Amino acid sequence: MGNNFFTDKALPANTSLKMASVPAASASVVSTPVGGADGWKVEDLFVSPFVCGRNYMELFQSVPEVFFPIDYIASRIAGSGFQLKKIKDDSIVWENKRMNQILTKPNCLMSWKEIIYSHFVYKLCTGNAFFRAAMGETFKNQPKWKWCDNYWELPADYVNVEPNLGVNIPVFGIAKEEDIIRCYRLNYGYVNTMDVPSYQIWHDRDGLPEYMSVDGFMKSQSRLAAHLKPIANLIAVYEARNVIYVKRGGLGFLVSQKKDDSGTVAMTKEEKDEILNSHYGQFGLNNRKLPYGLSDVPLSFIRTNLTISELQPFEETLTDAIQIAGAYGIPSVLVPRKDQSTFSNQATAEKAVYTSTIIPMAKQFCKQLSAFLGLEEGGYYLDCDFSDVDCLQQGLKEAEEVKTLINTRCKEQFLSGLISINDWRAQIKESKFENPVFDKTLFDMSDEERDMVKQVISLNTKSEVENGRENQEPTVQNEGK
């Protein structure tokens, strides 16, 4: 495969390359998880912790510490308000039937919120997400949002990127996508194998693409790949706790305390049998048995097992959970724990996650999806709204206060002839006016132009802009009347 990128050697069209079998302990280096009927099950994770390297979706669905950070981000992005806006003035477009349909029901089975949640779960869990626009080849060069009614999120753990093996692949040269990628192959239990044309797929990666792997060609590694040891520790701890809770094992030994002149005397077989028969017959924990036992033989008990508190598994799982959450930008104070109420900076931490991780990721998603759908050709783009998030309300208030201060300063500068109206609007991040008069400072305007400016800025009196000077203090003539 590696030679095929840089040489003129071509493989026969019917040649199929297969990855050599990888031992479970080294499978973590392969980016494509195993799935289908022959894939690993949840139970396999506890048999060999290293199996987790090829089963990221199984980990997400079965290990809480893996589920938490991925769900935290995906659910909040999916719960935001997605809006169609005009590129020209950033205004919201409410009456676009086609986009309203897509943003409500992108396909016959899923809502928009479900498809967004699936997209980010696959992307954050496996490192890859595959968004499909199911449409005919007739419209392949047309804007998808106008001609496609069915959008799907493919299960990333069952998708392979199939390269053009029959040609010299110009990976680092001048090429179109179809020159490098023959199709995206979906190997799924219910639909068997399905080849999807490359023009229908938006491949959203969470990291660097792999060029030299057959199974993982152009796919990215999962963030979880760098945290296999903490995950393996988690699995081992859960297994150990399960043994203590369910299987218990040997708790200890009953030792005879009988003595004679020579020292301690061991119990006879008859005495042992009598103690065991009494225990099983009369003593136990149900409502018909006593919680304590009586014995004619003096005994002592030697404990051989460790309790859960002595093993300290909760400290271990918390440490591992913090490492995994940190891979997704979630601070330790937000990781669920028994002493969570002691943290007073949770709101600040949650706000930081929104501003540094969730919102940038959602904005990038909207930008890339807008390009994939061809919205920019129609003068539109997708955006997401987080204005109803509680922890961000204080930030919005602060932003409005800053904007008010900027407006006040810009007004003073404009009335002093230092800046133009469009300079002012640029500082408050508004689009400029097309009329050339708004590019002039107050000193450069004629009287007629100053009258026009009154439509933009409220001026108290004409003398306020006369000769570019602000108003003098008005004379109080009727004071006291």
Short mmCIF file of C-alpha atoms in Angstrom, two decimals:
data_model
loop_
_atom_site.label_atom_id
_atom_site.label_comp_id
_atom_site.label_asym_id
_atom_site.label_seq_id
_atom_site.Cartn_x
_atom_site.Cartn_y
_atom_site.Cartn_z
CA MET A 1 0.00 0.00 0.00
CA GLY A 2 2.80 2.41 0.92
CA ASN A 3 4.64 1.75 -2.37
CA ASN A 4 1.45 2.37 -4.31
CA PHE A 5 1.44 6.03 -3.28
CA PHE A 6 4.79 6.92 -4.71
CA THR A 7 5.52 4.46 -7.52
CA ASP A 8 3.94 3.56 -10.81
CA LYS A 9 3.30 -0.03 -9.75
CA ALA A 10 -0.35 -0.80 -10.09
CA LEU A 11 -2.14 -3.72 -8.52
CA PRO A 12 -4.65 -5.73 -10.54
CA ALA A 13 -8.17 -4.45 -10.21
CA ASN A 14 -9.35 -7.63 -8.50
CA THR A 15 -6.51 -7.67 -5.98
CA SER A 16 -7.68 -7.40 -2.39
CA LEU A 17 -5.35 -6.41 0.41
CA LYS A 18 -5.98 -7.80 3.86
CA MET A 19 -4.48 -6.70 7.14
CA ALA A 20 -2.56 -9.46 8.86
CA SER A 21 -4.16 -10.75 12.03
CA VAL A 22 -3.16 -8.70 15.05
CA PRO A 23 -2.83 -10.17 18.55
CA ALA A 24 -5.22 -8.75 21.10
CA ALA A 25 -2.44 -7.14 23.11
CA SER A 26 -1.23 -5.10 20.12
CA ALA A 27 -4.60 -4.42 18.56
CA SER A 28 -4.73 -1.01 20.19
CA VAL A 29 -2.59 0.49 17.43
CA VAL A 30 -5.21 -0.20 14.76
CA SER A 31 -7.68 2.63 14.35
CA THR A 32 -10.59 0.68 12.90
CA PRO A 33 -12.66 -1.12 15.55
CA VAL A 34 -13.90 -4.64 15.05
CA GLY A 35 -17.63 -5.03 14.68
CA GLY A 36 -20.38 -7.24 13.35
CA ALA A 37 -21.20 -10.77 14.30
CA ASP A 38 -17.51 -11.65 14.74
CA GLY A 39 -16.72 -8.55 16.78
CA TRP A 40 -15.91 -8.39 20.46
CA LYS A 41 -18.63 -8.26 23.07
CA VAL A 42 -18.76 -6.29 26.29
CA GLU A 43 -17.73 -9.40 28.23
CA ASP A 44 -14.54 -9.59 26.17
CA LEU A 45 -13.38 -6.30 27.63
CA PHE A 46 -13.08 -7.96 31.01
CA VAL A 47 -11.33 -11.01 29.63
CA SER A 48 -8.55 -8.93 28.07
CA PRO A 49 -8.40 -5.19 28.86
CA PHE A 50 -6.22 -4.60 25.78
CA VAL A 51 -9.21 -5.48 23.58
CA CYS A 52 -10.49 -1.98 24.30
CA GLY A 53 -8.08 -0.64 21.67
CA ARG A 54 -10.36 -1.86 18.88
CA ASN A 55 -13.72 -1.42 20.58
CA TYR A 56 -14.18 2.25 21.34
CA MET A 57 -17.95 2.17 20.82
CA GLU A 58 -18.24 -0.80 23.20
CA LEU A 59 -16.28 1.19 25.75
CA PHE A 60 -18.56 4.20 25.28
CA GLN A 61 -21.63 2.05 25.83
CA SER A 62 -20.33 0.07 28.80
CA VAL A 63 -17.74 2.08 30.78
CA PRO A 64 -19.17 5.18 32.55
CA GLU A 65 -15.84 7.00 32.66
CA VAL A 66 -15.58 6.79 28.87
CA PHE A 67 -19.25 7.62 28.31
CA PHE A 68 -19.21 10.79 30.45
CA PRO A 69 -16.91 13.20 28.52
CA ILE A 70 -18.13 12.10 25.09
CA ASP A 71 -21.80 12.40 26.04
CA TYR A 72 -21.10 15.69 27.85
CA ILE A 73 -19.88 17.34 24.65
CA ALA A 74 -22.15 15.58 22.13
CA SER A 75 -25.38 16.16 24.05
CA ARG A 76 -24.69 19.87 24.53
CA ILE A 77 -23.85 20.47 20.89
CA ALA A 78 -26.92 18.49 19.79
CA GLY A 79 -29.07 20.50 22.19
CA SER A 80 -28.02 23.88 20.80
CA GLY A 81 -30.19 25.83 18.40
CA PHE A 82 -29.08 25.44 14.78
CA GLN A 83 -30.03 28.35 12.54
CA LEU A 84 -29.80 29.25 8.87
CA LYS A 85 -28.34 32.73 8.36
CA LYS A 86 -27.57 35.07 5.48
CA ILE A 87 -23.92 35.70 4.73
CA LYS A 88 -24.65 39.30 3.78
CA ASP A 89 -25.92 40.56 7.13
CA ASP A 90 -25.91 37.51 9.48
CA SER A 91 -29.68 37.72 9.81
CA ILE A 92 -31.64 34.54 10.63
CA VAL A 93 -33.64 33.02 7.78
CA TRP A 94 -36.88 31.63 9.20
CA GLU A 95 -38.80 30.76 6.02
CA ASN A 96 -36.65 28.36 4.03
CA LYS A 97 -38.74 25.20 3.67
CA ARG A 98 -35.97 22.94 2.45
CA MET A 99 -33.51 23.82 5.22
CA ASN A 100 -36.27 23.84 7.82
CA GLN A 101 -37.07 20.27 6.77
CA ILE A 102 -33.41 19.24 7.00
CA LEU A 103 -33.02 20.87 10.43
CA THR A 104 -36.15 19.09 11.65
CA LYS A 105 -36.21 15.63 10.03
CA PRO A 106 -33.08 14.90 7.96
CA ASN A 107 -34.26 11.35 7.21
CA CYS A 108 -37.25 9.11 7.81
CA LEU A 109 -35.92 7.66 11.07
CA MET A 110 -34.00 10.36 12.90
CA SER A 111 -34.45 13.92 14.10
CA TRP A 112 -31.79 16.57 13.57
CA LYS A 113 -30.83 16.40 17.25
CA GLU A 114 -30.30 12.64 17.01
CA ILE A 115 -28.12 12.87 13.91
CA ILE A 116 -25.96 15.61 15.47
CA TYR A 117 -25.56 13.60 18.67
CA SER A 118 -24.58 10.51 16.67
CA HIS A 119 -22.09 12.53 14.62
CA PHE A 120 -20.17 13.77 17.65
CA VAL A 121 -20.32 10.47 19.52
CA TYR A 122 -18.72 8.72 16.55
CA LYS A 123 -16.21 11.51 16.00
CA LEU A 124 -15.10 11.76 19.63
CA CYS A 125 -15.23 8.03 20.30
CA THR A 126 -13.69 6.53 17.15
CA GLY A 127 -11.92 9.61 15.80
CA ASN A 128 -14.09 9.67 12.65
CA ALA A 129 -17.61 10.62 11.60
CA PHE A 130 -19.21 10.03 8.20
CA PHE A 131 -22.12 12.32 7.26
CA ARG A 132 -23.92 11.10 4.15
CA ALA A 133 -26.14 12.97 1.70
CA ALA A 134 -28.04 10.17 -0.06
CA MET A 135 -28.72 11.47 -3.58
CA GLY A 136 -28.54 10.44 -7.20
CA GLU A 137 -25.46 10.89 -9.36
CA THR A 138 -27.40 13.22 -11.67
CA PHE A 139 -27.18 15.94 -9.02
CA LYS A 140 -23.65 15.24 -7.76
CA ASN A 141 -22.38 18.66 -8.89
CA GLN A 142 -25.41 20.55 -7.60
CA PRO A 143 -25.79 22.13 -4.12
CA LYS A 144 -26.86 19.26 -1.88
CA TRP A 145 -29.24 21.28 0.25
CA LYS A 146 -31.36 21.98 -2.83
CA TRP A 147 -31.44 18.45 -4.29
CA CYS A 148 -31.03 16.03 -1.40
CA ASP A 149 -33.76 15.12 1.10
CA ASN A 150 -32.06 12.28 3.00
CA TYR A 151 -29.10 12.76 5.31
CA TRP A 152 -27.59 10.01 7.45
CA GLU A 153 -24.82 9.55 9.98
CA LEU A 154 -23.06 6.30 9.09
CA PRO A 155 -21.79 4.08 11.94
CA ALA A 156 -18.13 5.04 11.84
CA ASP A 157 -16.90 1.80 13.40
CA TYR A 158 -18.22 -0.10 10.36
CA VAL A 159 -16.94 2.25 7.63
CA ASN A 160 -13.71 1.86 5.67
CA VAL A 161 -12.26 4.35 3.21
CA GLU A 162 -11.49 2.40 0.04
CA PRO A 163 -8.56 3.85 -1.97
CA ASN A 164 -8.14 3.59 -5.73
CA LEU A 165 -5.80 0.61 -5.66
CA GLY A 166 -5.68 0.18 -9.43
CA VAL A 167 -3.89 3.50 -10.07
CA ASN A 168 -0.98 5.48 -8.74
CA ILE A 169 -2.77 7.40 -5.97
CA PRO A 170 -1.75 11.10 -6.02
CA VAL A 171 -2.19 11.57 -2.27
CA PHE A 172 0.19 14.51 -2.03
CA GLY A 173 -0.27 15.80 -5.56
CA ILE A 174 -2.87 17.57 -7.67
CA ALA A 175 -6.01 15.48 -7.42
CA LYS A 176 -9.72 15.39 -6.82
CA GLU A 177 -11.28 13.33 -4.06
CA GLU A 178 -12.46 10.63 -6.47
CA ASP A 179 -8.87 10.27 -7.75
CA ILE A 180 -7.78 9.10 -4.30
CA ILE A 181 -10.91 7.55 -2.78
CA ARG A 182 -12.87 4.98 -4.77
CA CYS A 183 -15.74 4.79 -2.27
CA TYR A 184 -16.67 4.55 1.38
CA ARG A 185 -17.53 0.95 2.25
CA LEU A 186 -20.10 0.24 4.94
CA ASN A 187 -19.77 -3.28 6.38
CA TYR A 188 -22.84 -3.52 8.56
CA GLY A 189 -24.75 -6.53 9.83
CA TYR A 190 -28.17 -5.51 8.56
CA VAL A 191 -27.17 -4.17 5.16
CA ASN A 192 -24.15 -6.41 4.58
CA THR A 193 -21.74 -4.41 2.38
CA MET A 194 -22.64 -1.11 0.74
CA ASP A 195 -20.33 1.12 -1.31
CA VAL A 196 -21.14 4.82 -1.03
CA PRO A 197 -19.70 7.26 -3.64
CA SER A 198 -17.23 9.75 -2.26
CA TYR A 199 -19.28 12.80 -3.33
CA GLN A 200 -22.03 11.73 -0.91
CA ILE A 201 -19.76 11.61 2.15
CA TRP A 202 -18.35 14.28 4.42
CA HIS A 203 -15.59 12.60 6.45
CA ASP A 204 -15.13 14.56 9.67
CA ARG A 205 -11.89 13.57 11.42
CA ASP A 206 -10.88 14.27 15.01
CA GLY A 207 -7.14 14.05 14.40
CA LEU A 208 -4.46 13.25 11.87
CA PRO A 209 -5.37 11.01 8.91
CA GLU A 210 -3.60 7.68 8.43
CA TYR A 211 -2.06 7.28 4.96
CA MET A 212 -0.21 3.97 5.16
CA SER A 213 -2.87 1.68 6.64
CA VAL A 214 -5.20 -0.44 4.54
CA ASP A 215 -7.98 -0.81 7.11
CA GLY A 216 -7.57 2.71 8.46
CA PHE A 217 -6.74 4.62 5.27
CA MET A 218 -7.53 8.35 5.70
CA LYS A 219 -9.06 7.66 9.10
CA SER A 220 -7.99 9.24 12.37
CA GLN A 221 -7.04 7.57 15.63
CA SER A 222 -9.41 7.92 18.56
CA ARG A 223 -8.36 10.11 21.45
CA LEU A 224 -8.94 7.06 23.61
CA ALA A 225 -5.97 5.34 21.94
CA ALA A 226 -3.61 7.40 24.09
CA HIS A 227 -5.44 6.36 27.25
CA LEU A 228 -5.56 2.60 26.95
CA LYS A 229 -3.77 2.01 30.25
CA PRO A 230 -6.19 4.11 32.33
CA ILE A 231 -9.06 2.35 30.55
CA ALA A 232 -7.49 -1.05 31.21
CA ASN A 233 -7.10 -0.05 34.87
CA LEU A 234 -10.77 0.88 35.01
CA ILE A 235 -11.81 -2.47 33.59
CA ALA A 236 -9.56 -4.29 36.03
CA VAL A 237 -10.98 -2.32 38.98
CA TYR A 238 -14.56 -3.00 37.94
CA GLU A 239 -13.75 -6.68 37.59
CA ALA A 240 -12.12 -6.80 41.04
CA ARG A 241 -15.07 -5.03 42.65
CA ASN A 242 -17.47 -7.38 40.91
CA VAL A 243 -15.58 -10.39 42.31
CA ILE A 244 -15.81 -8.97 45.83
CA TYR A 245 -19.50 -8.10 45.55
CA VAL A 246 -20.71 -11.20 43.72
CA LYS A 247 -18.23 -14.04 44.07
CA ARG A 248 -16.71 -12.89 47.37
CA GLY A 249 -14.13 -15.71 47.35
CA GLY A 250 -12.65 -17.15 50.50
CA LEU A 251 -13.22 -14.77 53.40
CA GLY A 252 -10.88 -16.50 55.84
CA PHE A 253 -10.22 -19.51 58.06
CA LEU A 254 -11.75 -20.84 61.29
CA VAL A 255 -8.91 -21.91 63.54
CA SER A 256 -9.27 -24.12 66.60
CA GLN A 257 -8.35 -22.59 69.94
CA LYS A 258 -8.53 -25.88 71.90
CA LYS A 259 -5.49 -26.55 74.02
CA ASP A 260 -4.00 -29.36 76.09
CA ASP A 261 -0.73 -29.75 77.94
CA SER A 262 1.22 -29.90 74.67
CA GLY A 263 -0.37 -26.76 73.19
CA THR A 264 -3.09 -26.01 70.57
CA VAL A 265 -5.16 -28.99 69.45
CA ALA A 266 -6.59 -29.22 65.91
CA MET A 267 -10.28 -29.90 65.35
CA THR A 268 -11.31 -33.41 64.52
CA LYS A 269 -13.12 -34.19 61.27
CA GLU A 270 -16.35 -34.75 63.21
CA GLU A 271 -16.07 -31.31 64.82
CA LYS A 272 -15.48 -29.63 61.44
CA ASP A 273 -18.46 -31.42 59.90
CA GLU A 274 -20.66 -30.45 62.83
CA ILE A 275 -19.72 -26.77 62.50
CA LEU A 276 -20.36 -26.77 58.74
CA ASN A 277 -23.66 -28.61 59.04
CA SER A 278 -24.82 -26.23 61.74
CA HIS A 279 -23.83 -23.24 59.63
CA TYR A 280 -25.62 -24.39 56.49
CA GLY A 281 -28.64 -25.66 58.38
CA GLN A 282 -29.30 -22.94 60.93
CA PHE A 283 -27.23 -19.84 60.29
CA GLY A 284 -27.17 -17.37 57.43
CA LEU A 285 -28.71 -14.10 56.25
CA ASN A 286 -32.28 -14.91 55.20
CA ASN A 287 -35.27 -14.40 57.48
CA ARG A 288 -35.34 -18.05 58.63
CA LYS A 289 -31.73 -18.23 59.70
CA LEU A 290 -29.76 -16.57 62.46
CA PRO A 291 -26.97 -14.13 61.55
CA TYR A 292 -24.67 -15.71 64.12
CA GLY A 293 -23.57 -19.23 64.97
CA LEU A 294 -22.87 -21.24 68.14
CA SER A 295 -20.05 -23.73 68.53
CA ASP A 296 -18.92 -26.05 71.32
CA VAL A 297 -15.37 -25.76 69.96
CA PRO A 298 -13.32 -22.66 70.87
CA LEU A 299 -12.54 -20.91 67.57
CA SER A 300 -10.84 -17.81 66.14
CA PHE A 301 -11.20 -16.31 62.63
CA ILE A 302 -8.34 -15.23 60.40
CA ARG A 303 -9.42 -12.99 57.48
CA THR A 304 -7.68 -13.57 54.13
CA ASN A 305 -9.50 -11.22 51.73
CA LEU A 306 -9.32 -7.43 51.32
CA THR A 307 -12.38 -5.21 51.64
CA ILE A 308 -13.37 -2.68 48.98
CA SER A 309 -12.31 0.17 51.25
CA GLU A 310 -8.86 -1.37 51.66
CA LEU A 311 -8.42 -1.81 47.91
CA GLN A 312 -9.35 1.90 47.38
CA PRO A 313 -10.85 1.32 43.92
CA PHE A 314 -12.78 4.61 43.98
CA GLU A 315 -9.57 6.64 44.13
CA GLU A 316 -8.21 4.61 41.22
CA THR A 317 -11.33 5.04 39.07
CA LEU A 318 -11.48 8.78 39.81
CA THR A 319 -7.86 9.23 38.76
CA ASP A 320 -8.46 7.31 35.53
CA ALA A 321 -11.72 9.17 34.87
CA ILE A 322 -9.96 12.53 35.25
CA GLN A 323 -7.31 11.49 32.71
CA ILE A 324 -9.92 10.36 30.18
CA ALA A 325 -12.05 13.48 30.68
CA GLY A 326 -8.95 15.64 30.27
CA ALA A 327 -8.43 14.18 26.80
CA TYR A 328 -11.71 15.87 25.81
CA GLY A 329 -11.08 19.17 27.57
CA ILE A 330 -13.31 18.42 30.57
CA PRO A 331 -11.73 19.71 33.85
CA SER A 332 -11.53 17.46 36.89
CA VAL A 333 -14.10 19.43 38.90
CA LEU A 334 -16.82 18.36 36.43
CA VAL A 335 -16.05 14.64 36.67
CA PRO A 336 -18.86 12.94 38.68
CA ARG A 337 -17.76 12.00 42.18
CA LYS A 338 -19.25 11.56 45.63
CA ASP A 339 -17.87 14.89 46.98
CA GLN A 340 -19.03 16.93 43.98
CA SER A 341 -20.96 19.38 46.14
CA THR A 342 -17.73 20.67 47.69
CA PHE A 343 -16.70 22.44 44.49
CA SER A 344 -17.83 26.06 44.20
CA ASN A 345 -16.23 26.70 40.81
CA GLN A 346 -18.30 24.25 38.77
CA ALA A 347 -20.17 26.99 36.92
CA THR A 348 -16.88 28.65 35.98
CA ALA A 349 -15.46 25.32 34.82
CA GLU A 350 -18.57 24.55 32.76
CA LYS A 351 -18.41 27.98 31.14
CA ALA A 352 -14.76 27.35 30.28
CA VAL A 353 -15.69 24.05 28.60
CA TYR A 354 -18.32 25.80 26.52
CA THR A 355 -16.03 28.62 25.41
CA SER A 356 -12.91 26.52 24.79
CA THR A 357 -14.33 23.21 23.54
CA ILE A 358 -18.06 22.94 22.85
CA ILE A 359 -18.74 26.21 21.03
CA PRO A 360 -15.58 26.14 18.84
CA MET A 361 -16.31 22.51 17.92
CA ALA A 362 -19.94 23.32 17.08
CA LYS A 363 -18.93 26.38 15.03
CA GLN A 364 -16.40 24.34 13.06
CA PHE A 365 -19.06 21.69 12.44
CA CYS A 366 -21.45 24.32 11.07
CA LYS A 367 -18.76 25.79 8.83
CA GLN A 368 -17.78 22.44 7.33
CA LEU A 369 -21.37 21.24 6.95
CA SER A 370 -22.30 24.52 5.23
CA ALA A 371 -19.54 23.90 2.69
CA PHE A 372 -20.58 20.25 2.22
CA LEU A 373 -24.22 21.22 1.58
CA GLY A 374 -23.25 24.07 -0.75
CA LEU A 375 -25.08 26.69 1.29
CA GLU A 376 -22.49 29.37 0.61
CA GLU A 377 -23.39 29.37 -3.08
CA GLY A 378 -26.90 30.42 -2.10
CA GLY A 379 -25.65 33.12 0.26
CA TYR A 380 -26.39 31.15 3.42
CA TYR A 381 -24.54 29.44 6.23
CA LEU A 382 -25.40 27.36 9.29
CA ASP A 383 -24.81 28.66 12.78
CA CYS A 384 -25.52 27.41 16.29
CA ASP A 385 -26.98 29.35 19.19
CA PHE A 386 -26.01 28.80 22.84
CA SER A 387 -27.69 31.92 24.22
CA ASP A 388 -30.03 29.92 26.47
CA VAL A 389 -27.19 28.16 28.36
CA ASP A 390 -27.33 29.24 32.00
CA CYS A 391 -23.59 29.34 32.67
CA LEU A 392 -23.09 31.65 29.66
CA GLN A 393 -25.67 34.24 30.68
CA GLN A 394 -23.21 36.14 32.84
CA GLY A 395 -20.79 36.19 29.94
CA LEU A 396 -23.48 37.59 27.64
CA LYS A 397 -24.22 40.33 30.15
CA GLU A 398 -20.54 41.20 30.35
CA ALA A 399 -20.31 41.24 26.55
CA GLU A 400 -23.24 43.68 26.32
CA GLU A 401 -21.61 45.94 28.89
CA VAL A 402 -18.39 45.93 26.89
CA LYS A 403 -20.32 46.69 23.69
CA THR A 404 -22.02 49.64 25.39
CA LEU A 405 -18.66 51.03 26.50
CA ILE A 406 -17.29 50.64 22.97
CA ASN A 407 -20.34 52.41 21.54
CA THR A 408 -19.89 55.30 23.96
CA ARG A 409 -16.21 55.66 23.11
CA CYS A 410 -16.84 55.42 19.36
CA LYS A 411 -19.56 58.08 19.54
CA GLU A 412 -17.14 60.47 21.22
CA GLN A 413 -14.47 59.71 18.62
CA PHE A 414 -16.92 60.20 15.76
CA LEU A 415 -18.18 63.52 17.10
CA SER A 416 -14.56 64.60 17.51
CA GLY A 417 -13.90 63.83 13.84
CA LEU A 418 -11.50 60.98 14.56
CA ILE A 419 -13.36 58.05 12.96
CA SER A 420 -16.12 57.43 10.43
CA ILE A 421 -19.45 55.65 10.91
CA ASN A 422 -18.07 52.51 9.24
CA ASP A 423 -15.00 52.62 11.51
CA TRP A 424 -17.43 52.72 14.40
CA ARG A 425 -19.45 49.77 13.08
CA ALA A 426 -16.32 47.73 12.52
CA GLN A 427 -15.38 48.08 16.19
CA ILE A 428 -18.76 46.69 17.30
CA LYS A 429 -18.47 43.90 14.69
CA GLU A 430 -21.30 45.12 12.44
CA SER A 431 -21.20 45.17 8.65
CA LYS A 432 -20.41 48.49 7.00
CA PHE A 433 -22.84 50.70 5.08
CA GLU A 434 -22.30 50.83 1.32
CA ASN A 435 -22.88 54.56 0.95
CA PRO A 436 -19.46 56.32 0.69
CA VAL A 437 -20.60 59.05 3.08
CA PHE A 438 -20.27 56.61 5.98
CA ASP A 439 -16.57 56.25 5.22
CA LYS A 440 -16.03 59.97 5.90
CA THR A 441 -15.18 61.61 9.19
CA LEU A 442 -17.38 64.42 10.46
CA PHE A 443 -14.98 67.10 9.18
CA ASP A 444 -15.18 65.74 5.63
CA MET A 445 -18.98 65.78 5.40
CA SER A 446 -21.13 68.44 3.80
CA ASP A 447 -24.21 69.81 5.55
CA GLU A 448 -26.43 67.48 3.50
CA GLU A 449 -24.31 64.51 4.45
CA ARG A 450 -24.51 65.46 8.10
CA ASP A 451 -28.29 65.46 7.80
CA MET A 452 -28.07 61.94 6.40
CA VAL A 453 -25.92 60.87 9.33
CA LYS A 454 -28.75 61.83 11.67
CA GLN A 455 -30.57 58.75 10.40
CA VAL A 456 -27.79 56.60 11.82
CA ILE A 457 -26.84 58.40 15.00
CA SER A 458 -29.15 60.38 17.21
CA LEU A 459 -27.87 63.97 17.55
CA ASN A 460 -29.30 66.38 20.08
CA THR A 461 -29.02 69.59 18.05
CA LYS A 462 -27.52 70.73 14.79
CA SER A 463 -24.80 72.58 16.62
CA GLU A 464 -23.54 69.22 17.96
CA VAL A 465 -21.98 68.40 14.59
CA GLU A 466 -21.49 71.90 13.31
CA ASN A 467 -17.84 72.38 12.38
CA GLY A 468 -17.11 69.00 13.88
CA ARG A 469 -17.50 70.17 17.46
CA GLU A 470 -19.68 68.74 20.22
CA ASN A 471 -22.38 70.79 21.89
CA GLN A 472 -21.48 73.35 24.42
CA GLU A 473 -23.48 73.34 27.65
CA PRO A 474 -26.96 74.82 26.91
CA THR A 475 -27.75 78.13 28.55
CA VAL A 476 -30.40 77.77 31.22
CA GLN A 477 -32.77 80.69 30.62
CA ASN A 478 -35.87 79.58 32.46
CA GLU A 479 -34.30 78.17 35.56
CA GLY A 480 -36.72 78.02 38.42
CA LYS A 481 -39.84 78.41 36.23
#
